[in-house]
Coordinates of C-alpha atoms (C1' of nucleotides) in Angstrom, one line a residue:
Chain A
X1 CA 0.0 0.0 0.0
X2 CA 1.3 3.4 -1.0
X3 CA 1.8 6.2 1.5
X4 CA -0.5 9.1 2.4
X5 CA 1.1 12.4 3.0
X6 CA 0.5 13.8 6.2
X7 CA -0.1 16.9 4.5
X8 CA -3.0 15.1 2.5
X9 CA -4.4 13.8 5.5
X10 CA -4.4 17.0 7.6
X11 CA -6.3 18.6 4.8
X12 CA -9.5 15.9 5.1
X13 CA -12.8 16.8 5.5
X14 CA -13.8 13.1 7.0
X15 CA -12.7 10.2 8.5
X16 CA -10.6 7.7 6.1
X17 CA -9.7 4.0 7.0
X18 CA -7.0 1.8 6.2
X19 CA -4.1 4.4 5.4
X20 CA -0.2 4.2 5.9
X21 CA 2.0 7.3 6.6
X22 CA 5.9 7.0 7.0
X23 CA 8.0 9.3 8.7
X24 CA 10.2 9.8 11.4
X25 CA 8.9 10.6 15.2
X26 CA 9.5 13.6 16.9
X27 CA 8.3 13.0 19.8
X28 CA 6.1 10.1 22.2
X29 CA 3.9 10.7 24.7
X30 CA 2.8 7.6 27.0
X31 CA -1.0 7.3 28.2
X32 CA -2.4 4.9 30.1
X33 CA -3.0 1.6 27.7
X34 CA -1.6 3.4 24.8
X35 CA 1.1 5.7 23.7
X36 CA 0.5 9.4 21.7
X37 CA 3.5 9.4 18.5
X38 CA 3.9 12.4 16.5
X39 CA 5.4 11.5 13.3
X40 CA 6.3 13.9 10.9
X41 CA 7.1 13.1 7.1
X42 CA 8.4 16.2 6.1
X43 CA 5.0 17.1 3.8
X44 CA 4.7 19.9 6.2
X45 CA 4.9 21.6 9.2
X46 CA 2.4 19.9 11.1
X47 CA 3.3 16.1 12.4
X48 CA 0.6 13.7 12.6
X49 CA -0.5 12.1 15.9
X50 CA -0.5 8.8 15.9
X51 CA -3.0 6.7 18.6
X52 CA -1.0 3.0 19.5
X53 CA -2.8 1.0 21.7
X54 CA -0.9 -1.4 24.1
X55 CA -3.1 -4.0 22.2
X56 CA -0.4 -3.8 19.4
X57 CA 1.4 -7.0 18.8
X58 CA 4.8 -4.9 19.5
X59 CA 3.7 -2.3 21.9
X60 CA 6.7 -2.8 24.5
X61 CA 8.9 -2.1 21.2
X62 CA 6.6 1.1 20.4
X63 CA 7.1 2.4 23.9
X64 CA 11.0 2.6 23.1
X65 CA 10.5 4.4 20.0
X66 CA 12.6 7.1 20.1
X67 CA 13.0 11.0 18.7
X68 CA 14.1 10.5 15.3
X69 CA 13.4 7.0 14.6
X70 CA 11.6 6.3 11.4
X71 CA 8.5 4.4 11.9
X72 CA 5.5 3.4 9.2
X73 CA 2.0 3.3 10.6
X74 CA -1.5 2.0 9.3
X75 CA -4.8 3.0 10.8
X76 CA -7.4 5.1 10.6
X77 CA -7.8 8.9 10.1
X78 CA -10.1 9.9 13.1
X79 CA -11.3 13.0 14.5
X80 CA -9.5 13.9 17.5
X81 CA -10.6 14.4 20.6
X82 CA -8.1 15.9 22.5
X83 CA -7.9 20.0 21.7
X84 CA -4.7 21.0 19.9
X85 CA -5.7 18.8 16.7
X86 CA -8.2 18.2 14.3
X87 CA -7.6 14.5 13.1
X88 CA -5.2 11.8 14.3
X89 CA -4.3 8.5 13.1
X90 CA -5.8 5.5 15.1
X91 CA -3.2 3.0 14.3
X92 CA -3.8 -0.6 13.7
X93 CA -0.1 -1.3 12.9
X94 CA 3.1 0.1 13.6
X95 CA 6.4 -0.9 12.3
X96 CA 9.4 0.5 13.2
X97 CA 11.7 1.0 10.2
X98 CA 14.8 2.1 12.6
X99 CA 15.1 2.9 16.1
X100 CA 17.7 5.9 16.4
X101 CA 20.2 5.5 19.3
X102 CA 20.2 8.0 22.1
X103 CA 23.3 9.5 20.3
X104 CA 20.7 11.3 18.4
X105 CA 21.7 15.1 18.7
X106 CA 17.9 16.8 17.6
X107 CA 15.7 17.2 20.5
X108 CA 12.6 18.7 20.9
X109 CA 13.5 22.1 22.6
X110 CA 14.8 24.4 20.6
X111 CA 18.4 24.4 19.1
X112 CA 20.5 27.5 18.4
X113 CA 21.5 27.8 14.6
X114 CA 25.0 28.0 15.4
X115 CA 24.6 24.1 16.9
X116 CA 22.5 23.3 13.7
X117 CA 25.2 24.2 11.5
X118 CA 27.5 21.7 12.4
X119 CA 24.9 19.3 11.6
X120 CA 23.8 20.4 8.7
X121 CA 23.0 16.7 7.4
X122 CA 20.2 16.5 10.0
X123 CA 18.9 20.1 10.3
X124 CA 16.5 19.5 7.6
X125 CA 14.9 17.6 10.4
X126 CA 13.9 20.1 12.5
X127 CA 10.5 22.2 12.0
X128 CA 12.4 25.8 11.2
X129 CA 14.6 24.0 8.3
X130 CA 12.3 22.1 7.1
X131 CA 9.8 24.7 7.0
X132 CA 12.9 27.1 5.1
X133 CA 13.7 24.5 2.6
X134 CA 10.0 23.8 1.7
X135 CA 9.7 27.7 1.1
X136 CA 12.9 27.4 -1.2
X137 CA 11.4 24.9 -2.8
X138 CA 7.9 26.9 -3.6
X139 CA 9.9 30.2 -4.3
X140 CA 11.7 27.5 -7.0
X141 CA 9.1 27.0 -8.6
X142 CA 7.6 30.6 -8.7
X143 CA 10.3 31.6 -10.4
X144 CA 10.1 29.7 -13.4
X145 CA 6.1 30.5 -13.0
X146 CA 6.6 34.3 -13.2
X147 CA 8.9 34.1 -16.4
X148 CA 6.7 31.0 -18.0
X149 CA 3.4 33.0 -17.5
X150 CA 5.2 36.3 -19.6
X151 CA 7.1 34.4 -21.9
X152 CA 10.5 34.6 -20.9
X153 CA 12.5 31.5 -21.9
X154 CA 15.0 29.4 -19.7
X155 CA 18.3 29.5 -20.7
X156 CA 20.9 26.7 -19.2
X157 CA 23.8 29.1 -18.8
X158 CA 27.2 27.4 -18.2
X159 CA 28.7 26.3 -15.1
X160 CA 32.3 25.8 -16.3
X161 CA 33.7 29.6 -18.1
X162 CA 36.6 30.5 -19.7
X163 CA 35.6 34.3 -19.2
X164 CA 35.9 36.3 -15.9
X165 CA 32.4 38.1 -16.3
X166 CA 32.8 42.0 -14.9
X167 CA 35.8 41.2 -13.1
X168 CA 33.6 40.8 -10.7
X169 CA 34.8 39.0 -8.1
X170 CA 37.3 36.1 -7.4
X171 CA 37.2 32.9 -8.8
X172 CA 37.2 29.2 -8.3
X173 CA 40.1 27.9 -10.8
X174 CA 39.1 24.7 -12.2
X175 CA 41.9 22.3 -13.8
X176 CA 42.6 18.4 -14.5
X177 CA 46.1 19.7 -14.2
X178 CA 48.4 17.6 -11.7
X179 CA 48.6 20.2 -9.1
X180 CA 52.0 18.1 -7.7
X181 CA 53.9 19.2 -10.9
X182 CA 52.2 21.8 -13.1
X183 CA 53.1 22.5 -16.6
X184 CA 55.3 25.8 -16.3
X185 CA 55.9 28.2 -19.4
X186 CA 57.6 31.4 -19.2
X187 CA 57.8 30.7 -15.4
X188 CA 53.9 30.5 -15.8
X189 CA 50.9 27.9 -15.7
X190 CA 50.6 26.2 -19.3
X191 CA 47.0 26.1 -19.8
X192 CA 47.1 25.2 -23.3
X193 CA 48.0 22.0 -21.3
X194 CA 44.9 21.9 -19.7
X195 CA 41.3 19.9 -20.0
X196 CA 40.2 22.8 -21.6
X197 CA 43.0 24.0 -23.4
X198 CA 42.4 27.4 -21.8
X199 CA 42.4 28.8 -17.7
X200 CA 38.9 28.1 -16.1
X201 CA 37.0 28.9 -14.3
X202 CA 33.5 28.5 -11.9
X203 CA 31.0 31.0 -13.2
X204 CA 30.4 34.0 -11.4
X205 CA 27.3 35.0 -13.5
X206 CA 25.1 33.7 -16.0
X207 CA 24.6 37.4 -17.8
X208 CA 26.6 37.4 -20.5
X209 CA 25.7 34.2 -21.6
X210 CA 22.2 35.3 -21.2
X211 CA 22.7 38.4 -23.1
X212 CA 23.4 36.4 -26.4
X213 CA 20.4 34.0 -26.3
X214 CA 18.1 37.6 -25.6
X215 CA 19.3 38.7 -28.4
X216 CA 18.1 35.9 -30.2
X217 CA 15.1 34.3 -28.1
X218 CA 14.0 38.0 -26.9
X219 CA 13.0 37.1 -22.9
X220 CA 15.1 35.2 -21.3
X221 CA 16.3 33.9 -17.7
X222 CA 18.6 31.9 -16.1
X223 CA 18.7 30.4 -12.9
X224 CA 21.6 28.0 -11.4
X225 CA 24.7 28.3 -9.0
X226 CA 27.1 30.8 -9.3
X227 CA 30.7 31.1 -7.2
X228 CA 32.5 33.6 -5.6
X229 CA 35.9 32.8 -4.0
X230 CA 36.1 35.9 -2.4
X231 CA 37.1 35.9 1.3
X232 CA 33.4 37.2 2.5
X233 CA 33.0 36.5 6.5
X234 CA 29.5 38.2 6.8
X235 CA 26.1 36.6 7.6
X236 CA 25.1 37.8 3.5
X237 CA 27.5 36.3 1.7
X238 CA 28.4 32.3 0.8
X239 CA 30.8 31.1 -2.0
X240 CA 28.1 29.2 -3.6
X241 CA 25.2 30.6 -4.4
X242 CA 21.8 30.5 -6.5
X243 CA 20.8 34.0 -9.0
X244 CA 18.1 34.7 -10.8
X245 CA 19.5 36.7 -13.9
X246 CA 16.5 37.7 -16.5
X247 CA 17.9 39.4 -19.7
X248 CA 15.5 41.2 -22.3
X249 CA 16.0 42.2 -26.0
X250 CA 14.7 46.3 -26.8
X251 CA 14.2 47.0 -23.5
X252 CA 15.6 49.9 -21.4
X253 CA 16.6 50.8 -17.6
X254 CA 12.8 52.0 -16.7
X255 CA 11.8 48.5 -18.4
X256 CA 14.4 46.3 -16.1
X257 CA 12.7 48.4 -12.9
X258 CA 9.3 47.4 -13.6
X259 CA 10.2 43.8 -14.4
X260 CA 12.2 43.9 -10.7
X261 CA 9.5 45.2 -8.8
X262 CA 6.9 43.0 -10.5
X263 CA 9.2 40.3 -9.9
X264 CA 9.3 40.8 -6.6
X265 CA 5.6 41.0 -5.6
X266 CA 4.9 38.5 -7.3
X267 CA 6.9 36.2 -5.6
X268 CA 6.5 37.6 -1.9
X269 CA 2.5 37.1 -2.7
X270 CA 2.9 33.7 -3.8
X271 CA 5.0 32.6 -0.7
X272 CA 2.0 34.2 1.0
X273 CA -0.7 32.3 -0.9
X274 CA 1.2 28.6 -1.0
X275 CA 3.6 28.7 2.0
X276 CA 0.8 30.3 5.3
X277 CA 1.7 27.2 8.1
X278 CA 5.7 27.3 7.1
X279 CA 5.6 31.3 7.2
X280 CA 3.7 31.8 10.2
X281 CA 6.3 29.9 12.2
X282 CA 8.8 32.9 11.2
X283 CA 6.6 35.4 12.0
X284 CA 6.0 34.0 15.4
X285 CA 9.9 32.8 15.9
X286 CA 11.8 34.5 13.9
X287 CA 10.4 38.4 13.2
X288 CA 7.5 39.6 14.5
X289 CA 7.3 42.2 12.0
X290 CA 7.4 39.6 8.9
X291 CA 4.1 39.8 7.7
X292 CA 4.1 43.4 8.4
X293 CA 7.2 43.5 5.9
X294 CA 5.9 41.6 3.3
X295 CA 2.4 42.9 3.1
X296 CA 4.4 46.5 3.1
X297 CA 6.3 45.1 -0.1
X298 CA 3.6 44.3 -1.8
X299 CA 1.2 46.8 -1.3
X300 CA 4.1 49.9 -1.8
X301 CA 5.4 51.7 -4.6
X302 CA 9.1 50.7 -4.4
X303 CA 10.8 54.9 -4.5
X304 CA 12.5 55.3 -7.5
X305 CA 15.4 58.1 -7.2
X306 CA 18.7 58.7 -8.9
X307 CA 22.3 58.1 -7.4
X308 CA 22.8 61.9 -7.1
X309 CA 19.0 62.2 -5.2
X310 CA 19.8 59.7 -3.1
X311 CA 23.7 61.3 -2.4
X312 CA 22.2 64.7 -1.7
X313 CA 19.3 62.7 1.2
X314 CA 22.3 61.2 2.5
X315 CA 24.1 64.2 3.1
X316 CA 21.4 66.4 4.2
X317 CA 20.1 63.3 6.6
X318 CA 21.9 64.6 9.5
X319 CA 23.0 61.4 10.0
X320 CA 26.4 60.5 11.4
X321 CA 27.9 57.3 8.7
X322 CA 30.9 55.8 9.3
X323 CA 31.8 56.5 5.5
X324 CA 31.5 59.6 3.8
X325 CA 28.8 60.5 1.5
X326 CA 30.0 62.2 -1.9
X327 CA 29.7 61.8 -5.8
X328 CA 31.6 59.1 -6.9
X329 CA 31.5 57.0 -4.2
X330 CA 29.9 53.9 -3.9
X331 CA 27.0 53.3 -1.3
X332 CA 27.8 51.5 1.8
X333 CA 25.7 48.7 4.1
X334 CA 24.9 51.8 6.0
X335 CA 24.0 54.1 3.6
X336 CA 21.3 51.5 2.1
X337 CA 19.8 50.8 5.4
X338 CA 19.2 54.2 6.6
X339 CA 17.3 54.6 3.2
X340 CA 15.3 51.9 2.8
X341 CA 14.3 51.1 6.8
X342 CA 14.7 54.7 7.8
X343 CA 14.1 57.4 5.2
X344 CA 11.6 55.7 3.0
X345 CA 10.3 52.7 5.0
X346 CA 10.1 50.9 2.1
X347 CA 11.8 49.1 -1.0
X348 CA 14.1 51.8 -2.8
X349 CA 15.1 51.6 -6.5
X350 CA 18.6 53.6 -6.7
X351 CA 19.9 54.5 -10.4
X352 CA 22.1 55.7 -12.9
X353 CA 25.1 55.1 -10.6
X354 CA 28.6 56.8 -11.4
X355 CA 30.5 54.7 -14.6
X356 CA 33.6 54.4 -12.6
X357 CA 32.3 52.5 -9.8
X358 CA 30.1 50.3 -12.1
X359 CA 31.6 47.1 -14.4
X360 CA 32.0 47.5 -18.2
X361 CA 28.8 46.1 -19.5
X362 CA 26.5 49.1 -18.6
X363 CA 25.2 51.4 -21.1
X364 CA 26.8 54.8 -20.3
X365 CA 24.3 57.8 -20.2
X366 CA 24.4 61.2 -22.0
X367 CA 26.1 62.9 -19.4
X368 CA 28.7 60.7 -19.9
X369 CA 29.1 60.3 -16.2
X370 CA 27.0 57.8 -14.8
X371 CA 25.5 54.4 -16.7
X372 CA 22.6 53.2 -16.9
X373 CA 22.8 50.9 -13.3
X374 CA 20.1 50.3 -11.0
X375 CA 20.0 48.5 -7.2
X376 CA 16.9 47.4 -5.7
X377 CA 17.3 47.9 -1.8
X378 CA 14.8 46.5 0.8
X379 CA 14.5 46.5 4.5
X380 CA 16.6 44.3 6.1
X381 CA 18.7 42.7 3.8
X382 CA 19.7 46.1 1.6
X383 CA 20.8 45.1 -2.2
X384 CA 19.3 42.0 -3.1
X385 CA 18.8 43.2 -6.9
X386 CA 21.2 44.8 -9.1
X387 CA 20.5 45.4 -13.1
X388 CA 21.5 47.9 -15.5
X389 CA 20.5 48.3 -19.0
X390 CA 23.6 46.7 -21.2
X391 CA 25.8 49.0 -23.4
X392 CA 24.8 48.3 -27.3
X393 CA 27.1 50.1 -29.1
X394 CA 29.9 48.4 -29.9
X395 CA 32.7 51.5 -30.4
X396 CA 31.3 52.4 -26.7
X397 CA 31.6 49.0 -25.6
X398 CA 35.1 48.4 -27.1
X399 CA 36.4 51.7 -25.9
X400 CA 35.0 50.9 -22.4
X401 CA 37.4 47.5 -22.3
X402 CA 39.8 49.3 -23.3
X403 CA 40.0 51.9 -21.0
X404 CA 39.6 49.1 -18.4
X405 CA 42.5 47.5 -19.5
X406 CA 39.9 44.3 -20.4
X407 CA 41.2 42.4 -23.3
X408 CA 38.3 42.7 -26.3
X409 CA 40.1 39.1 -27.4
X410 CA 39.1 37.7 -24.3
X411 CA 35.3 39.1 -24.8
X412 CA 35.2 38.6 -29.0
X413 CA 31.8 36.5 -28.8
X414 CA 30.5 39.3 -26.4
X415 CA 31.7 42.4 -28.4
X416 CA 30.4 40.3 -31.9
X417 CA 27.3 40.6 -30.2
X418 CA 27.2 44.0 -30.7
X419 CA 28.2 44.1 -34.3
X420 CA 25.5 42.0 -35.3
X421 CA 21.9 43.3 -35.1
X422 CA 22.6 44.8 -32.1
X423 CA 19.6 45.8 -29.9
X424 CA 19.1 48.1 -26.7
X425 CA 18.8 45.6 -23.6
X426 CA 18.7 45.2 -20.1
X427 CA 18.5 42.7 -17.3
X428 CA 19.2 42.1 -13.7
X429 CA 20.5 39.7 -11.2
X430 CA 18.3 38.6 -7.8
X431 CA 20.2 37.1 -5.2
X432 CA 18.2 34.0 -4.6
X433 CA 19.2 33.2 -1.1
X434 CA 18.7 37.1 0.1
X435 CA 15.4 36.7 -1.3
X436 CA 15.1 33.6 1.0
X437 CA 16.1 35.4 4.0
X438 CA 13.5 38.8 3.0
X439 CA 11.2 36.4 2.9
X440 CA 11.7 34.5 6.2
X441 CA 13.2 36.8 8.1
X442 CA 16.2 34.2 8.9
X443 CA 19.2 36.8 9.2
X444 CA 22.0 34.1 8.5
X445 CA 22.1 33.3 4.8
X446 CA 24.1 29.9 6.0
X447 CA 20.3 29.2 7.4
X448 CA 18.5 29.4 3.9
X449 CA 20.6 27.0 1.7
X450 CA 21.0 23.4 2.4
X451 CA 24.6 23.2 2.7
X452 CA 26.3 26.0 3.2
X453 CA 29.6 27.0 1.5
X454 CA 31.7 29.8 3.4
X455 CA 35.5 30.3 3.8
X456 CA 37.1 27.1 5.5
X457 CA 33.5 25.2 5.9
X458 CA 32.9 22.6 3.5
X459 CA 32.3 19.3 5.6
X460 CA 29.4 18.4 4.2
Chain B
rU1 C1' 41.2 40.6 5.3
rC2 C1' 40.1 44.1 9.6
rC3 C1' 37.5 45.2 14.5
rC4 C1' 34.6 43.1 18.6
rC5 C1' 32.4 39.0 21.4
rA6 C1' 32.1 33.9 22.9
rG7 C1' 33.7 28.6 23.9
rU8 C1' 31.4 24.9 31.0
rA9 C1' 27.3 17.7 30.7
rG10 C1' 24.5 15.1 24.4
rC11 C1' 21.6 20.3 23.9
rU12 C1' 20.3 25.4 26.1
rC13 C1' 22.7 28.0 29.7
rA14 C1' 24.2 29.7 35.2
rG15 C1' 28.7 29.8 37.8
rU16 C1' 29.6 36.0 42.9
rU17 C1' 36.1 39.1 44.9
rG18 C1' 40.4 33.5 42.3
rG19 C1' 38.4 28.9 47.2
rC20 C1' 34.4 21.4 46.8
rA21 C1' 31.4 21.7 39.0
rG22 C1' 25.4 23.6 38.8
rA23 C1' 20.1 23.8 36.7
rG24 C1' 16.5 22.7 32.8
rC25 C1' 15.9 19.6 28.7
rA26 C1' 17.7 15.0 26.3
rG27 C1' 19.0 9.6 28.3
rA28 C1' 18.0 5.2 31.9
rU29 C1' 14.6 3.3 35.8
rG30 C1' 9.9 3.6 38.3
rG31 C1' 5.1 6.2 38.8
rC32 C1' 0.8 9.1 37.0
rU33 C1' -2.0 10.6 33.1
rG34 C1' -6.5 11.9 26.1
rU35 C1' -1.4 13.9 26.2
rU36 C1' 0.5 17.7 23.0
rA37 C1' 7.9 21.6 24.4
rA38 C1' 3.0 16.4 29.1
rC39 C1' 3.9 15.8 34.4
rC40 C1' 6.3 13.6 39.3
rA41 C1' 10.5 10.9 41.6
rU42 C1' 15.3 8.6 41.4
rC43 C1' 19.8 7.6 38.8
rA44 C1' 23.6 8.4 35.5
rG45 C1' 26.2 12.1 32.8
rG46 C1' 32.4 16.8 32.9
rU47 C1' 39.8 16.9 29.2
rC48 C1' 35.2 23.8 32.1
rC49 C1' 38.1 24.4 23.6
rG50 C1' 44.0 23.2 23.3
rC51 C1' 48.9 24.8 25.0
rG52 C1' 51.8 27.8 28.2
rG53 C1' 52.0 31.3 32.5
rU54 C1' 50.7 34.0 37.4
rU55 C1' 49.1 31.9 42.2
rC56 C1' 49.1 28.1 48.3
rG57 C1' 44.9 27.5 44.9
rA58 C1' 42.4 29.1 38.1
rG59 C1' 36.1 27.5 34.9
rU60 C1' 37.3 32.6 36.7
rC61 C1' 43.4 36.4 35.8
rC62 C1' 47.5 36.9 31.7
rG63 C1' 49.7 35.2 26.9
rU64 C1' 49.0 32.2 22.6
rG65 C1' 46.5 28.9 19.1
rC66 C1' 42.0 26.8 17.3
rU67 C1' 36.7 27.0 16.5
rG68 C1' 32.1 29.7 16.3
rG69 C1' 29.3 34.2 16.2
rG70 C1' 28.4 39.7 15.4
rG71 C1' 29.9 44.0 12.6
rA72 C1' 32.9 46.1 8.4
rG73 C1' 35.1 45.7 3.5
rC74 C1' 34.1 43.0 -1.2
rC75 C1' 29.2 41.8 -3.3
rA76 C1' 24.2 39.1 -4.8

RNA sequence: UCCCCAGUAGCUCAGUUGGCAGAGCAGAUGGCUGUUAACCAUCAGGUCCGCGGUUCGAGUCCGUGCUGGGGAGCCA
């Protein structure tokens, strides 16, 4: 007989016999003559109470079972008559897949995150990672939902790169070279001897890749892992992470904003709609204000105002930063903050940002000054969007490597791009994870990806 | 990479001016009970992160290393 999700089962509107759930216990309760089981499968939050009579063949067993042992139980789906549950399962057999030693390091009280982390291979087990991971799962899916239901096309960007994207970043070399005894030339690495042929790399972004195919497909997006090796020690940033990177053909800077803050409702209603029992467990646990947050999002017209607007707040704020404030200078952590939680209370769309502090792909503005950049900054978390609208002229775009000291041989596909039916465009990348942790109001991003990779921490 | 904080039982933590190592939960045993972070009693459980130093005496003070966390930079 196939399994019934608990999730099913909660969900009932009457009593159902002869059904099997499987899933591991959280916790027992013994009552005279019979024993109360919660067993959770993971479907959900909720676990399902499970009703063993001492009548059961192997009820001195069943009064061993232990937190975390995986158990499968048949019965029937009863209303309950005890208060904090609607149904429980009335069980006429219950086997027990594995009893889990006493070694067993999950217990029901609550567990710091910090203890969690070092036991990352059974965290999942708990109610606040499973209910994360769920969510990541649903917010997965709305992804691909938002761009399906306008169109846009997914495009399997590579993992494996020969190019360094912006220059953003450090990255992961990749190499089948024997690192005992590498191939020297000219005192330096010989690639050419290589898998490749060529230095690797781990990709660091899926946007120029993504750039070509909107050129040819019109709305694209990609969505898949990226890597930074970049010494980061902050609760925002991990080496490994998941973006969202749409890309779309005659489309301008004001175009890429609307898509971002579209983008962005849309997703914080659907976690709303589809995730309510996992969510609520943050807004009771984790932040208080969560729902107050997300409803804000949603119902808000994200500010829209330029660098130089937002410079000229800053300076006139009265505020004390720890960095200066000027032309030309890039915003800090704090600079964000005190806009978006402070000035505005709300999501802030910052743009055309100063060319010299922005990488070479963004299409340089009139003034010849600033390009055509733009960072989405919410409360909390600060940036978790950055686009720009991509420079299509190619004598602009060539002069810009130049002047950059990028090699246009190393970017001859990109800049070809250009020189063939060339078309105004624009995209942006979303930080999946800093979503994640908007949305849930978890404050580590090591908390909102399964397996977390950071400087030094890569057990599992 | 820089600044700050922390490390005590399986877990969450307390530990006073330097003077016998503590509680709750988890575990074991027994009891009670339609319970729900169940409850009650008893038992068991320790390299006080490692190394070095000061002291009659160090969990406590000093130095150093390791690990974790918070903040900053870099960025998404």
């Amino acid at each position: 007989m196939k399994q019934t999700r608990i999730l099913h089962l909660l969900q009932s509107n009457r009593p159902v016999d002869n059904v099997i759930i499987k899933g591991w216990v959280r916790t027992r309760r013994d009552a005279k003559g019979f024993s109360f089981i919660e067993v959770n499968d993971g479907s959900c939050l909720k676990n399902m109470q499970v009703i063993a009579d001492s009548s059961l063949v192997n009820y001195k067993e069943i009064t061993k079972l232990s937190t975390g042992s995986a158990v499968a139980v048949t019965g029937s789906l009863m209303e309950s008559p005890g208060k904090g549950q609607k149904w429980e399962l009335k069980a006429d057999g219950l086997e027990i897949l594995s009893l889990t030693p006493d070694t067993f390091p999950l217990q029901k009280k609550r567990h710091s995150d910090e203890f969690l982390r070092t036991i990352a291979h059974l965290r999942p087990r708990t109610n606040k990672y499973s209910a994360v991971f769920r969510i990541r799962s649903e917010l997965s899916f709305a992804i691909h939902k938002f761009f399906k239901d306008r169109g846009f096309k997914y495009i399997h960007t590579p993992v494996l790169t020969a190019s360094d994207c912006e220059g953003a970043g450090e990255l992961f070399k990749v190499t089948t070279l024997d690192l005992d005894s590498v191939p020297k030339k000219d005192g330096k690495t010989d690639f050419s001897l290589d898998f490749f042929g060529a230095a690797t790399s781990l990709t660091v972004s899926g946007q120029l890749s993504a750039e070509m195919f909107a050129l040819a497909l019109g709305d694209v997006y990609t969505f898949g892992p990226t890597f930074r090796a970049e010494n980061s020690n902050t609760s925002r940033h991990v080496a490994e992470f998941w973006m969202v990177e749409p890309e779309m053909a005659f489309s301008d800077l004001n175009d890429a904003m609307d898509l971002s803050e579209e983008f962005l409702k849309y997703l914080t209603g659907y976690v709303m709609d589809e995730c309510v029992d996992d969510l609520e467990l943050f807004a009771k646990y984790v932040d208080k204000n969560l729902m107050k947050t997300l409803e804000g999002l949603i119902t808000s017209d994200f500010t829209r105002l330029s660098y130089k607007e937002a410079m000229e707040i800053l300076s006139k704020s009265g505020q004390t930063f720890e960095f200066e404030v000027g032309f030309g200078k890039d915003l800090q952590s704090e600079h964000e903050r005190y806009l978006t939680e402070h000035y505005f209370k709300k999501p802030v769309i910052i743009y055309d940002y100063p060319k010299n502090i922005r990488p070479f792909y963004m299409r340089i503005n009139d003034d010849n000054k600033t390009v055509a950049a733009m960072d989405v900054l919410v409360p909390n978390i600060g940036e978790i969007i950055g686009g720009s609208q991509r420079e299509e002229r190619i004598n602009v775009l060539e002069a810009r490597l130049d002047k950059l000291g990028l090699s246009k041989k190393d970017y001859w596909w990109y800049v070809e791009s250009r020189r063939y039916g060339s078309a105004y465009h624009s995209g942006f990348g979303l930080g999946f994870e800093r979503l994640l942790m908007f949305l849930t109001g978890v404050t580590n991003i090591r908390d909102v990806i399964p397996f977390p990779r950071t400087p030094s921490s890569i057990s599992f």
